[in-house]
Tab-separated table of C-alpha atoms in Angstrom:
chain	number	residue	atom	x	y	z
A	9	MET	CA	111.779	88.851	117.884
A	10	GLU	CA	115.123	88.913	116.050
A	11	GLU	CA	114.889	85.200	115.262
A	12	LYS	CA	111.371	85.641	113.949
A	13	ILE	CA	112.418	88.547	111.717
A	14	LYS	CA	115.304	86.477	110.378
A	15	LYS	CA	112.909	83.648	109.555
A	16	LEU	CA	110.458	86.054	107.924
A	17	LYS	CA	113.225	87.510	105.740
A	18	ASP	CA	114.172	84.000	104.689
A	19	ILE	CA	110.577	83.094	103.841
A	20	ILE	CA	110.131	86.226	101.715
A	21	GLU	CA	113.448	85.743	99.921
A	22	LYS	CA	112.735	82.115	99.069
A	23	SER	CA	109.129	82.672	97.928
A	24	SER	CA	108.433	83.797	94.381
A	25	ARG	CA	104.639	84.006	94.574
A	26	ILE	CA	103.370	85.803	97.683
A	27	CYS	CA	99.807	86.530	98.743
A	28	VAL	CA	99.444	89.327	101.304
A	29	PHE	CA	96.105	89.193	103.129
A	30	THR	CA	95.456	92.405	105.045
A	31	GLY	CA	93.007	93.857	107.533
A	32	ALA	CA	92.493	97.144	109.354
A	33	GLY	CA	95.730	96.830	111.336
A	34	ILE	CA	97.880	97.678	108.333
A	35	SER	CA	96.081	101.003	107.838
A	36	CYS	CA	95.983	102.143	111.485
A	37	PRO	CA	99.460	103.733	111.174
A	38	SER	CA	98.007	105.843	108.347
A	39	GLY	CA	95.486	107.325	110.777
A	40	ILE	CA	92.542	105.088	109.923
A	41	PRO	CA	90.986	103.502	113.026
A	42	ASP	CA	90.188	99.807	113.104
A	43	PHE	CA	86.798	98.397	114.044
A	44	ARG	CA	87.072	95.898	116.881
A	45	SER	CA	89.985	96.936	119.107
A	46	GLU	CA	89.512	98.737	122.420
A	47	ASN	CA	89.567	102.127	120.669
A	48	GLY	CA	88.006	100.892	117.447
A	49	LEU	CA	84.998	102.309	115.630
A	50	TYR	CA	82.601	99.710	117.025
A	51	LYS	CA	83.548	100.525	120.624
A	52	THR	CA	82.864	104.244	120.303
A	53	LYS	CA	79.509	105.791	121.148
A	54	SER	CA	77.684	107.084	118.128
A	55	GLU	CA	76.299	110.601	118.111
A	56	PHE	CA	73.646	109.431	115.666
A	57	GLY	CA	71.665	107.279	118.091
A	58	TYR	CA	72.463	103.985	116.359
A	59	SER	CA	75.375	101.584	116.587
A	60	PRO	CA	77.976	101.659	113.792
A	61	GLU	CA	76.945	98.108	112.841
A	62	GLN	CA	73.355	99.247	112.346
A	63	MET	CA	74.344	102.262	110.267
A	64	LEU	CA	76.606	100.205	108.026
A	65	SER	CA	73.835	97.803	107.064
A	66	ALA	CA	71.962	97.635	103.755
A	67	THR	CA	68.667	98.042	105.619
A	68	PHE	CA	69.849	101.269	107.244
A	69	PHE	CA	71.147	102.571	103.900
A	70	ASN	CA	67.735	101.981	102.324
A	71	GLU	CA	65.639	103.289	105.212
A	72	HIS	CA	67.791	106.153	106.550
A	73	THR	CA	69.856	107.138	103.526
A	74	LYS	CA	70.703	110.691	104.597
A	75	LEU	CA	71.739	109.570	108.081
A	76	PHE	CA	73.847	106.825	106.520
A	77	PHE	CA	75.788	109.388	104.499
A	78	ASP	CA	76.186	111.707	107.487
A	79	PHE	CA	77.822	108.855	109.400
A	80	TYR	CA	79.722	107.522	106.384
A	81	ARG	CA	81.357	110.860	105.608
A	82	SER	CA	82.272	111.529	109.232
A	83	ALA	CA	83.523	108.080	110.289
A	84	MET	CA	84.411	105.972	107.256
A	85	ILE	CA	86.279	108.282	104.893
A	86	PHE	CA	89.799	109.557	105.522
A	87	PRO	CA	90.747	111.527	102.396
A	88	ASP	CA	94.052	112.717	103.880
A	89	ALA	CA	95.287	109.221	104.789
A	90	LYS	CA	98.405	108.146	102.891
A	91	PRO	CA	100.020	104.737	102.340
A	92	ASN	CA	102.412	103.919	105.152
A	93	ARG	CA	105.679	102.014	105.260
A	94	ALA	CA	103.947	98.629	105.266
A	95	HIS	CA	101.825	99.367	102.195
A	96	ARG	CA	104.935	100.612	100.393
A	97	TYR	CA	107.005	97.590	101.453
A	98	PHE	CA	104.670	95.128	99.757
A	99	ALA	CA	104.489	97.305	96.648
A	100	GLU	CA	108.300	97.367	96.548
A	101	LEU	CA	108.445	93.566	96.742
A	102	GLU	CA	106.516	93.498	93.496
A	103	LYS	CA	108.924	95.965	91.869
A	104	LYS	CA	111.815	93.733	92.916
A	105	GLY	CA	110.426	90.873	90.851
A	106	LYS	CA	108.210	88.989	93.274
A	107	THR	CA	104.738	88.022	92.132
A	108	VAL	CA	102.669	89.697	94.831
A	109	SER	CA	98.891	89.632	95.125
A	110	VAL	CA	97.171	91.631	97.833
A	111	VAL	CA	93.829	90.446	99.169
A	112	THR	CA	92.470	93.096	101.506
A	113	GLN	CA	89.450	93.562	103.730
A	114	ASN	CA	90.101	97.317	103.770
A	115	ILE	CA	88.122	99.844	101.754
A	116	ASP	CA	90.742	102.640	101.787
A	117	SER	CA	92.583	101.718	98.538
A	118	LEU	CA	95.934	102.480	100.199
A	119	HIS	CA	97.553	99.362	98.717
A	120	THR	CA	96.766	100.583	95.207
A	121	ARG	CA	97.960	104.087	96.013
A	122	ALA	CA	101.216	102.602	97.349
A	123	GLY	CA	101.871	101.012	93.952
A	124	SER	CA	100.653	97.421	94.264
A	125	THR	CA	99.117	96.389	90.948
A	126	ASN	CA	97.245	93.199	91.841
A	127	VAL	CA	94.948	94.301	94.668
A	128	ILE	CA	91.745	92.402	95.381
A	129	GLU	CA	89.404	94.458	97.575
A	130	LEU	CA	86.990	92.016	99.200
A	131	HIS	CA	84.807	94.731	100.724
A	132	GLY	CA	85.073	97.286	97.920
A	133	SER	CA	86.518	100.795	98.046
A	134	VAL	CA	85.401	104.263	99.119
A	135	MET	CA	87.090	105.547	95.968
A	136	ARG	CA	84.425	103.933	93.769
A	137	ASN	CA	80.765	104.930	93.775
A	138	TYR	CA	77.935	104.207	91.368
A	139	CYS	CA	74.376	105.231	90.595
A	140	ARG	CA	71.946	102.534	91.679
A	141	LYS	CA	69.600	103.510	88.867
A	142	CYS	CA	71.772	103.877	85.741
A	143	GLY	CA	75.130	102.477	86.920
A	144	LYS	CA	77.169	105.619	86.195
A	145	SER	CA	80.459	105.764	88.110
A	146	PHE	CA	81.542	108.541	90.470
A	147	GLY	CA	84.703	109.314	92.403
A	148	LEU	CA	85.059	109.963	96.114
A	149	GLU	CA	85.037	113.739	95.716
A	150	TYR	CA	81.510	113.673	94.291
A	151	VAL	CA	80.179	111.896	97.373
A	152	MET	CA	82.136	114.113	99.759
A	153	LYS	CA	80.891	117.358	98.205
A	154	ALA	CA	77.277	116.325	97.807
A	155	ASP	CA	74.723	118.056	100.024
A	156	GLY	CA	73.007	115.240	101.890
A	157	VAL	CA	72.332	112.194	99.726
A	158	PRO	CA	74.492	112.200	96.553
A	159	LEU	CA	72.320	111.945	93.462
A	160	CYS	CA	73.090	111.161	89.834
A	161	SER	CA	71.825	113.396	87.014
A	162	CYS	CA	69.280	110.653	86.292
A	163	GLY	CA	67.874	111.042	89.799
A	164	GLY	CA	69.295	107.791	91.160
A	165	ILE	CA	71.082	107.523	94.508
A	166	VAL	CA	74.872	107.259	94.281
A	167	LYS	CA	75.995	104.383	96.519
A	168	PRO	CA	79.569	103.725	97.667
A	169	ASP	CA	80.975	100.553	96.132
A	170	VAL	CA	81.511	99.009	99.556
A	171	VAL	CA	79.961	95.845	100.960
A	172	LEU	CA	77.474	96.683	103.707
A	173	TYR	CA	76.207	94.301	106.351
A	174	GLU	CA	73.488	92.039	104.882
A	175	GLU	CA	75.102	92.279	101.441
A	176	PRO	CA	77.021	89.360	99.889
A	177	LEU	CA	80.596	89.688	98.703
A	178	ASP	CA	81.017	90.023	94.949
A	179	GLU	CA	81.403	86.534	93.499
A	180	ARG	CA	84.081	87.429	90.937
A	181	THR	CA	86.121	89.233	93.593
A	182	VAL	CA	85.889	86.202	95.873
A	183	GLU	CA	86.993	83.907	93.035
A	184	ARG	CA	90.015	86.122	92.346
A	185	ALA	CA	90.947	86.171	96.034
A	186	ILE	CA	90.718	82.396	96.411
A	187	SER	CA	92.743	81.883	93.241
A	188	ALA	CA	95.500	84.214	94.509
A	189	ILE	CA	95.596	82.392	97.844
A	190	GLU	CA	95.635	78.927	96.267
A	191	ARG	CA	98.507	79.773	93.920
A	192	ALA	CA	100.787	81.389	96.510
A	193	ASP	CA	104.027	79.834	97.832
A	194	ALA	CA	103.743	82.022	100.928
A	195	MET	CA	100.783	83.780	102.504
A	196	LEU	CA	101.404	86.750	104.794
A	197	VAL	CA	98.367	87.639	106.896
A	198	VAL	CA	98.802	91.170	108.225
A	199	GLY	CA	96.820	93.326	110.627
A	200	THR	CA	93.710	91.205	110.994
A	201	SER	CA	92.269	89.205	113.866
A	202	LEU	CA	90.775	86.798	111.319
A	203	SER	CA	87.374	87.123	112.949
A	204	VAL	CA	85.382	88.630	110.066
A	205	TYR	CA	83.629	86.004	107.989
A	206	PRO	CA	83.498	84.846	105.300
A	207	ALA	CA	86.795	86.609	104.494
A	208	ALA	CA	88.687	85.061	107.430
A	209	SER	CA	87.793	81.556	106.283
A	210	TYR	CA	89.690	82.005	103.009
A	211	ILE	CA	92.907	81.089	104.795
A	212	ARG	CA	91.840	77.458	104.403
A	213	TYR	CA	92.430	77.697	100.655
A	214	PHE	CA	96.146	78.225	101.154
A	215	ASN	CA	98.097	75.200	99.917
A	216	GLY	CA	101.581	76.696	99.953
A	217	LYS	CA	104.511	76.081	102.225
A	218	GLU	CA	104.724	79.138	104.488
A	219	LEU	CA	101.820	80.753	106.352
A	220	VAL	CA	102.855	83.868	108.291
A	221	LEU	CA	100.541	85.742	110.674
A	222	ILE	CA	101.505	89.264	111.763
A	223	ASN	CA	99.057	90.920	114.130
A	224	LYS	CA	99.303	92.851	117.396
A	225	SER	CA	97.156	90.311	119.215
A	226	LYS	CA	97.046	86.553	118.813
A	227	THR	CA	94.559	85.014	116.384
A	228	GLN	CA	92.699	81.735	116.442
A	229	TYR	CA	94.852	80.583	113.520
A	230	ASP	CA	98.296	81.230	115.035
A	231	PHE	CA	98.742	77.525	115.718
A	232	LEU	CA	98.497	76.787	111.982
A	233	ALA	CA	101.221	79.239	111.003
A	234	SER	CA	104.832	78.562	110.099
A	235	LEU	CA	105.482	81.861	111.843
A	236	ALA	CA	103.302	84.049	114.074
A	237	ILE	CA	104.493	87.513	115.069
A	238	ASN	CA	102.367	89.421	117.584
A	239	GLU	CA	103.722	92.882	116.902
A	240	ASP	CA	102.788	96.121	115.164
A	241	ILE	CA	103.349	95.768	111.422
A	242	ILE	CA	105.393	98.973	111.150
A	243	ARG	CA	107.891	97.682	113.730
A	244	VAL	CA	108.131	94.437	111.776
A	245	ILE	CA	108.756	96.286	108.503
A	246	GLU	CA	111.390	98.491	110.150
A	247	LYS	CA	113.228	95.346	111.279
A	248	LEU	CA	112.897	93.762	107.841
A	249	GLU	CA	114.365	96.821	106.148
A	250	SER	CA	117.182	97.431	108.659
């Protein structure tokens, strides 16, 4: 572990343009559960009579809108969650003069709240919501306080700006993510099993020198990495900062 931390420090110090690609594992220490681990959201029994995958689909949103929001408010939104040491570490790298882009699969906006300025949210954010009829924007509080289905003054349904199953990723967001990955000297993949597609496949666009994978469990891409660390990200950050 010590040798790996030493190598990671060296990689970060020598790289001027860093792309940090993050998944649910970076936000677990903030109290937000992941999806696919043993205690993840997808392994828990739903009180609603449907699987989480079903309820997070575009079809379910359209056909069972009220039930979608009941589940969404209870299982997908964590208003009290705060950026943790890992989120802050990558934001601090930027303040120290590194060019840091964050490409994240998370919808919690914790990277932005930690101070990172170039955050590309592949799956959207719970903080943004919009009327499907007129396009008006709404914050998270509006959705949280709404009784049942949140409605706009025009009568349209207010939908969270998050990518549901059956929906494509936003093309411009994907282009920005690929550009950030292609231009990076080093790519740090943090807290993701790299099993969610198409996002996981973006690693193939990396042309830089150092690919680092930090995840509790091994990933199918570990063999491609300059450095693979199978450890909790907070422990890794503590070692980096000590």
